[in-house]
Each structure stands twice: as C-alpha cells, then as structure tokens.
Amino acid sequence: MEVNEEKAIELLKKYAKDEERFEWVMKHVRLVQKIALRISKDISRVDIEFIRIACLLHDIGIFRFPKEARGVDKIRHGIYGAEILKKEGLDERYQKVCETHIGAGIIKEEIIKEDLDLPHRDFIPQTIEEKIIAYADKLAHGDEEWKIHQVVERYSREVSEKSAERVQKLNDEIKSLRQCS
C-alpha cells in the first residue's frame, strides 16, 4: 500500500480509541517528525519522505494500551504497531521503524534476561532512517523536546545503564553523521 501523510493520519484515526488519545499521540508524533526532519537536513542520502511518514506511524501500536501503560506494555507497542502496519499492507520499512524505535533498541540478551514478553531477537535500528526516528523519539518526551543529557539520565534512572549507553551511542552516531555530510 502506498502511503502519504494524509493516509498515515487516517490510519492513526482508525486505531485511536477516542479523539483525546488521537490528539495526544498526534502532538507527540508531530514533534518526533519535526525533530527528525531537522536532523535529516544535515545528513546526505536520507529518504526524507519516508521519515516524514514513518514518524507519524511509529507509535500506532500505542493505541492498544491505556495512556498510562508502563513497562512491557509500553515496550510491546512497537511490535503491535508493526503488526498493524503489516495488516494494513504497508512496506516492511515502516514496520521496522515501529519495532526498533523503543529505547535505542533492545537486544535479544536483555529480552531473555529481563523475561520480557517480546520475540527473542534484536530490535536495534539498522538503517539511517530507523536511527534518526528512534533518536528523535527519544528527544520528544511527550510533546516536549528534551536535551540528550536529560534523556540519558532518565534511561539510566528508569530503564538500565545499558539502555542509557545505547541512547548516548545513538546520539554520538547521529552527531557524527551530521558533521560528515
């Protein structure tokens, strides 16, 4: 299925439980989109149109859970988002963005060690577009843009030191890509 911004928003509306939740998610994904597009301007060989649309869809799986969802429910929204987009016939690239935007990715060993209700495989952003969107999503705390040090501190405090290190590594990689272009 070909998707543009209008169709992406229609999909979000289709899966939103109510208007309030839709508006809350839209504020967040629009901020992610704004940050990702700002970053993308500084990096060559990036599919800008894909980033524009994928940012809107990356959190579609969150509608399956209540707004206050935490822990594994919050983590699983990436898997559910990928399932929704597959069911809707969207390209696998969009599905991968859903799966890999959680944290700065999750590795199989952590899934097993923490006994997370996720498939036992790595969910690490691989393409530059996946990395930009995952990074922009970390900086977009709800509808407020955070500084990277705030994000790293939060991950260190609330998730794990390994996750915080992955966020910092992703920041360093994005920074390097922006300087090289």
PDB file of C-alpha atoms in Angstrom:
ATOM      1  CA  MET A   1       0.000   0.000   0.000  1.00  0.00           C
ATOM      2  CA  GLU A   2       1.287   3.425  -0.941  1.00  0.00           C
ATOM      3  CA  VAL A   3       1.102   5.816   1.981  1.00  0.00           C
ATOM      4  CA  ASN A   4       1.292   9.576   2.239  1.00  0.00           C
ATOM      5  CA  GLU A   5       0.841  11.925   5.184  1.00  0.00           C
ATOM      6  CA  GLU A   6      -2.946  12.052   4.786  1.00  0.00           C
ATOM      7  CA  LYS A   7      -3.259   8.242   4.698  1.00  0.00           C
ATOM      8  CA  ALA A   8      -0.935   7.923   7.700  1.00  0.00           C
ATOM      9  CA  ILE A   9      -3.176  10.242   9.721  1.00  0.00           C
ATOM     10  CA  GLU A  10      -6.247   8.285   8.591  1.00  0.00           C
ATOM     11  CA  LEU A  11      -4.597   5.105   9.901  1.00  0.00           C
ATOM     12  CA  LEU A  12      -3.870   6.760  13.244  1.00  0.00           C
ATOM     13  CA  LYS A  13      -7.520   7.850  13.497  1.00  0.00           C
ATOM     14  CA  LYS A  14      -8.681   4.354  12.591  1.00  0.00           C
ATOM     15  CA  TYR A  15      -6.781   2.776  15.505  1.00  0.00           C
ATOM     16  CA  ALA A  16      -7.236   5.559  18.079  1.00  0.00           C
ATOM     17  CA  LYS A  17      -9.789   4.692  20.750  1.00  0.00           C
ATOM     18  CA  ASP A  18     -11.005   8.280  21.044  1.00  0.00           C
ATOM     19  CA  GLU A  19     -10.314  11.823  19.862  1.00  0.00           C
ATOM     20  CA  GLU A  20      -8.425  12.823  23.018  1.00  0.00           C
ATOM     21  CA  ARG A  21      -5.967   9.939  22.644  1.00  0.00           C
ATOM     22  CA  PHE A  22      -5.597  10.638  18.932  1.00  0.00           C
ATOM     23  CA  GLU A  23      -4.737  14.291  19.645  1.00  0.00           C
ATOM     24  CA  TRP A  24      -2.241  13.296  22.367  1.00  0.00           C
ATOM     25  CA  VAL A  25      -0.439  10.885  20.027  1.00  0.00           C
ATOM     26  CA  MET A  26      -0.562  13.396  17.138  1.00  0.00           C
ATOM     27  CA  LYS A  27       1.211  16.039  19.253  1.00  0.00           C
ATOM     28  CA  HIS A  28       3.953  13.564  20.058  1.00  0.00           C
ATOM     29  CA  VAL A  29       4.439  12.160  16.535  1.00  0.00           C
ATOM     30  CA  ARG A  30       4.408  15.669  15.025  1.00  0.00           C
ATOM     31  CA  LEU A  31       7.205  16.658  17.418  1.00  0.00           C
ATOM     32  CA  VAL A  32       9.143  13.490  16.515  1.00  0.00           C
ATOM     33  CA  GLN A  33       8.607  14.376  12.852  1.00  0.00           C
ATOM     34  CA  LYS A  34       9.821  17.960  13.371  1.00  0.00           C
ATOM     35  CA  ILE A  35      12.992  16.798  15.160  1.00  0.00           C
ATOM     36  CA  ALA A  36      13.697  14.003  12.654  1.00  0.00           C
ATOM     37  CA  LEU A  37      13.277  16.308   9.656  1.00  0.00           C
ATOM     38  CA  ARG A  38      15.550  18.908  11.254  1.00  0.00           C
ATOM     39  CA  ILE A  39      18.223  16.226  11.767  1.00  0.00           C
ATOM     40  CA  SER A  40      17.711  14.808   8.260  1.00  0.00           C
ATOM     41  CA  LYS A  41      18.510  18.149   6.619  1.00  0.00           C
ATOM     42  CA  ASP A  42      22.094  17.749   7.819  1.00  0.00           C
ATOM     43  CA  ILE A  43      22.598  14.169   6.590  1.00  0.00           C
ATOM     44  CA  SER A  44      23.025  13.156   2.977  1.00  0.00           C
ATOM     45  CA  ARG A  45      21.405  10.094   1.389  1.00  0.00           C
ATOM     46  CA  VAL A  46      18.357  10.090   3.664  1.00  0.00           C
ATOM     47  CA  ASP A  47      14.847   9.289   2.437  1.00  0.00           C
ATOM     48  CA  ILE A  48      13.130  12.431   3.740  1.00  0.00           C
ATOM     49  CA  GLU A  49       9.645  11.459   2.562  1.00  0.00           C
ATOM     50  CA  PHE A  50       9.915   8.065   4.256  1.00  0.00           C
ATOM     51  CA  ILE A  51      10.983   9.767   7.502  1.00  0.00           C
ATOM     52  CA  ARG A  52       8.088  12.241   7.233  1.00  0.00           C
ATOM     53  CA  ILE A  53       5.532   9.399   7.038  1.00  0.00           C
ATOM     54  CA  ALA A  54       7.249   6.856   9.315  1.00  0.00           C
ATOM     55  CA  CYS A  55       7.443   9.412  12.138  1.00  0.00           C
ATOM     56  CA  LEU A  56       3.668   9.716  12.054  1.00  0.00           C
ATOM     57  CA  LEU A  57       3.176   5.938  12.178  1.00  0.00           C
ATOM     58  CA  HIS A  58       5.910   4.844  14.604  1.00  0.00           C
ATOM     59  CA  ASP A  59       3.580   4.886  17.649  1.00  0.00           C
ATOM     60  CA  ILE A  60       0.410   3.473  16.059  1.00  0.00           C
ATOM     61  CA  GLY A  61       0.676   0.417  18.326  1.00  0.00           C
ATOM     62  CA  ILE A  62       0.310   2.568  21.463  1.00  0.00           C
ATOM     63  CA  PHE A  63      -3.441   2.775  20.883  1.00  0.00           C
ATOM     64  CA  ARG A  64      -3.730  -0.844  22.028  1.00  0.00           C
ATOM     65  CA  PHE A  65      -2.798   0.201  25.572  1.00  0.00           C
ATOM     66  CA  PRO A  66      -4.153   2.721  28.060  1.00  0.00           C
ATOM     67  CA  LYS A  67      -2.389   6.096  28.134  1.00  0.00           C
ATOM     68  CA  GLU A  68      -0.814   5.242  31.486  1.00  0.00           C
ATOM     69  CA  ALA A  69       0.754   1.990  30.198  1.00  0.00           C
ATOM     70  CA  ARG A  70       4.211   1.248  31.570  1.00  0.00           C
ATOM     71  CA  GLY A  71       6.799  -1.491  31.397  1.00  0.00           C
ATOM     72  CA  VAL A  72       6.288  -4.347  28.955  1.00  0.00           C
ATOM     73  CA  ASP A  73       3.009  -2.918  27.632  1.00  0.00           C
ATOM     74  CA  LYS A  74       4.808   0.260  26.676  1.00  0.00           C
ATOM     75  CA  ILE A  75       7.626  -1.760  25.073  1.00  0.00           C
ATOM     76  CA  ARG A  76       5.226  -4.045  23.174  1.00  0.00           C
ATOM     77  CA  HIS A  77       3.570  -1.153  21.372  1.00  0.00           C
ATOM     78  CA  GLY A  78       6.362  -1.299  18.795  1.00  0.00           C
ATOM     79  CA  ILE A  79       5.561  -4.939  17.999  1.00  0.00           C
ATOM     80  CA  TYR A  80       1.837  -4.220  17.796  1.00  0.00           C
ATOM     81  CA  GLY A  81       2.490  -1.224  15.584  1.00  0.00           C
ATOM     82  CA  ALA A  82       4.448  -3.407  13.167  1.00  0.00           C
ATOM     83  CA  GLU A  83       1.589  -5.940  13.155  1.00  0.00           C
ATOM     84  CA  ILE A  84      -0.948  -3.205  12.384  1.00  0.00           C
ATOM     85  CA  LEU A  85       1.128  -1.833   9.521  1.00  0.00           C
ATOM     86  CA  LYS A  86       1.672  -5.323   8.108  1.00  0.00           C
ATOM     87  CA  LYS A  87      -2.074  -5.976   8.264  1.00  0.00           C
ATOM     88  CA  GLU A  88      -2.684  -2.654   6.501  1.00  0.00           C
ATOM     89  CA  GLY A  89      -0.257  -3.663   3.735  1.00  0.00           C
ATOM     90  CA  LEU A  90       2.459  -1.093   4.416  1.00  0.00           C
ATOM     91  CA  ASP A  91       6.038  -1.702   3.358  1.00  0.00           C
ATOM     92  CA  GLU A  92       8.245  -3.607   5.796  1.00  0.00           C
ATOM     93  CA  ARG A  93      10.407  -0.488   6.276  1.00  0.00           C
ATOM     94  CA  TYR A  94       7.542   1.157   8.195  1.00  0.00           C
ATOM     95  CA  GLN A  95       7.071  -1.975  10.284  1.00  0.00           C
ATOM     96  CA  LYS A  96      10.783  -1.975  11.213  1.00  0.00           C
ATOM     97  CA  VAL A  97      10.565   1.624  12.439  1.00  0.00           C
ATOM     98  CA  CYS A  98       7.788   0.579  14.828  1.00  0.00           C
ATOM     99  CA  GLU A  99       9.798  -2.378  16.102  1.00  0.00           C
ATOM    100  CA  THR A 100      13.136  -0.610  16.544  1.00  0.00           C
ATOM    101  CA  HIS A 101      12.216   2.816  17.925  1.00  0.00           C
ATOM    102  CA  ILE A 102      11.783   1.552  21.507  1.00  0.00           C
ATOM    103  CA  GLY A 103      14.638   2.984  23.545  1.00  0.00           C
ATOM    104  CA  ALA A 104      17.644   2.987  21.275  1.00  0.00           C
ATOM    105  CA  GLY A 105      16.747  -0.604  20.538  1.00  0.00           C
ATOM    106  CA  ILE A 106      16.553  -3.741  22.660  1.00  0.00           C
ATOM    107  CA  ILE A 107      18.863  -6.717  22.276  1.00  0.00           C
ATOM    108  CA  LYS A 108      17.892 -10.380  22.489  1.00  0.00           C
ATOM    109  CA  GLU A 109      20.022 -10.972  25.611  1.00  0.00           C
ATOM    110  CA  GLU A 110      18.154  -8.242  27.523  1.00  0.00           C
ATOM    111  CA  ILE A 111      14.797  -9.617  26.407  1.00  0.00           C
ATOM    112  CA  ILE A 112      15.726 -13.043  27.755  1.00  0.00           C
ATOM    113  CA  LYS A 113      17.422 -11.747  30.936  1.00  0.00           C
ATOM    114  CA  GLU A 114      14.524  -9.433  31.808  1.00  0.00           C
ATOM    115  CA  ASP A 115      11.974 -12.078  30.722  1.00  0.00           C
ATOM    116  CA  LEU A 116      10.249  -9.519  28.515  1.00  0.00           C
ATOM    117  CA  ASP A 117       7.182 -10.605  26.587  1.00  0.00           C
ATOM    118  CA  LEU A 118       8.856  -9.958  23.243  1.00  0.00           C
ATOM    119  CA  PRO A 119      10.137 -12.226  20.489  1.00  0.00           C
ATOM    120  CA  HIS A 120      13.677 -13.385  21.268  1.00  0.00           C
ATOM    121  CA  ARG A 121      15.618 -11.347  18.726  1.00  0.00           C
ATOM    122  CA  ASP A 122      17.365  -7.992  18.476  1.00  0.00           C
ATOM    123  CA  PHE A 123      15.280  -4.869  17.885  1.00  0.00           C
ATOM    124  CA  ILE A 124      18.058  -2.413  17.056  1.00  0.00           C
ATOM    125  CA  PRO A 125      17.653   0.391  14.491  1.00  0.00           C
ATOM    126  CA  GLN A 126      19.778  -0.513  11.452  1.00  0.00           C
ATOM    127  CA  THR A 127      19.083   1.966   8.669  1.00  0.00           C
ATOM    128  CA  ILE A 128      19.887   5.645   8.968  1.00  0.00           C
ATOM    129  CA  GLU A 129      16.160   6.427   8.794  1.00  0.00           C
ATOM    130  CA  GLU A 130      15.395   3.995  11.652  1.00  0.00           C
ATOM    131  CA  LYS A 131      18.185   5.562  13.711  1.00  0.00           C
ATOM    132  CA  ILE A 132      17.030   9.135  13.071  1.00  0.00           C
ATOM    133  CA  ILE A 133      13.445   8.306  14.046  1.00  0.00           C
ATOM    134  CA  ALA A 134      14.474   6.362  17.172  1.00  0.00           C
ATOM    135  CA  TYR A 135      16.724   9.254  18.187  1.00  0.00           C
ATOM    136  CA  ALA A 136      14.082  11.910  17.506  1.00  0.00           C
ATOM    137  CA  ASP A 137      11.595   9.847  19.523  1.00  0.00           C
ATOM    138  CA  LYS A 138      13.982   9.855  22.489  1.00  0.00           C
ATOM    139  CA  LEU A 139      14.246  13.645  22.346  1.00  0.00           C
ATOM    140  CA  ALA A 140      10.458  14.016  22.088  1.00  0.00           C
ATOM    141  CA  HIS A 141       9.265  13.416  25.632  1.00  0.00           C
ATOM    142  CA  GLY A 142       5.515  13.516  25.088  1.00  0.00           C
ATOM    143  CA  ASP A 143       5.087  16.846  23.324  1.00  0.00           C
ATOM    144  CA  GLU A 144       8.175  18.484  24.835  1.00  0.00           C
ATOM    145  CA  GLU A 145      11.675  18.393  23.322  1.00  0.00           C
ATOM    146  CA  TRP A 146      14.356  17.257  25.761  1.00  0.00           C
ATOM    147  CA  LYS A 147      18.122  17.638  25.664  1.00  0.00           C
ATOM    148  CA  ILE A 148      20.139  14.455  25.211  1.00  0.00           C
ATOM    149  CA  HIS A 149      21.578  14.608  28.745  1.00  0.00           C
ATOM    150  CA  GLN A 150      18.019  14.576  30.141  1.00  0.00           C
ATOM    151  CA  VAL A 151      17.182  11.510  28.056  1.00  0.00           C
ATOM    152  CA  VAL A 152      20.349   9.637  29.073  1.00  0.00           C
ATOM    153  CA  GLU A 153      19.752  10.449  32.758  1.00  0.00           C
ATOM    154  CA  ARG A 154      16.144   9.260  32.510  1.00  0.00           C
ATOM    155  CA  TYR A 155      17.133   5.984  30.832  1.00  0.00           C
ATOM    156  CA  SER A 156      19.868   5.429  33.407  1.00  0.00           C
ATOM    157  CA  ARG A 157      17.399   6.021  36.233  1.00  0.00           C
ATOM    158  CA  GLU A 158      14.256   4.342  34.850  1.00  0.00           C
ATOM    159  CA  VAL A 159      15.420   1.660  32.419  1.00  0.00           C
ATOM    160  CA  SER A 160      19.025   0.461  32.689  1.00  0.00           C
ATOM    161  CA  GLU A 161      22.581   1.642  32.357  1.00  0.00           C
ATOM    162  CA  LYS A 162      22.938  -0.405  29.144  1.00  0.00           C
ATOM    163  CA  SER A 163      19.913   1.341  27.640  1.00  0.00           C
ATOM    164  CA  ALA A 164      21.310   4.729  28.644  1.00  0.00           C
ATOM    165  CA  GLU A 165      24.614   3.812  26.979  1.00  0.00           C
ATOM    166  CA  ARG A 166      22.774   2.822  23.772  1.00  0.00           C
ATOM    167  CA  VAL A 167      20.939   6.159  23.762  1.00  0.00           C
ATOM    168  CA  GLN A 168      24.251   8.002  24.174  1.00  0.00           C
ATOM    169  CA  LYS A 169      25.847   5.878  21.431  1.00  0.00           C
ATOM    170  CA  LEU A 170      22.924   6.656  19.107  1.00  0.00           C
ATOM    171  CA  ASN A 171      23.352  10.362  19.884  1.00  0.00           C
ATOM    172  CA  ASP A 172      27.057  10.155  19.075  1.00  0.00           C
ATOM    173  CA  GLU A 173      26.364   8.335  15.800  1.00  0.00           C
ATOM    174  CA  ILE A 174      23.742  10.881  14.697  1.00  0.00           C
ATOM    175  CA  LYS A 175      26.061  13.741  15.655  1.00  0.00           C
ATOM    176  CA  SER A 176      28.870  12.178  13.613  1.00  0.00           C
ATOM    177  CA  LEU A 177      26.618  11.674  10.577  1.00  0.00           C
ATOM    178  CA  ARG A 178      25.508  15.305  10.742  1.00  0.00           C
ATOM    179  CA  GLN A 179      29.113  16.511  10.802  1.00  0.00           C
ATOM    180  CA  CYS A 180      30.224  14.258   7.922  1.00  0.00           C
ATOM    181  CA  SER A 181      27.534  15.400   5.488  1.00  0.00           C
TER     182      SER A 181
END
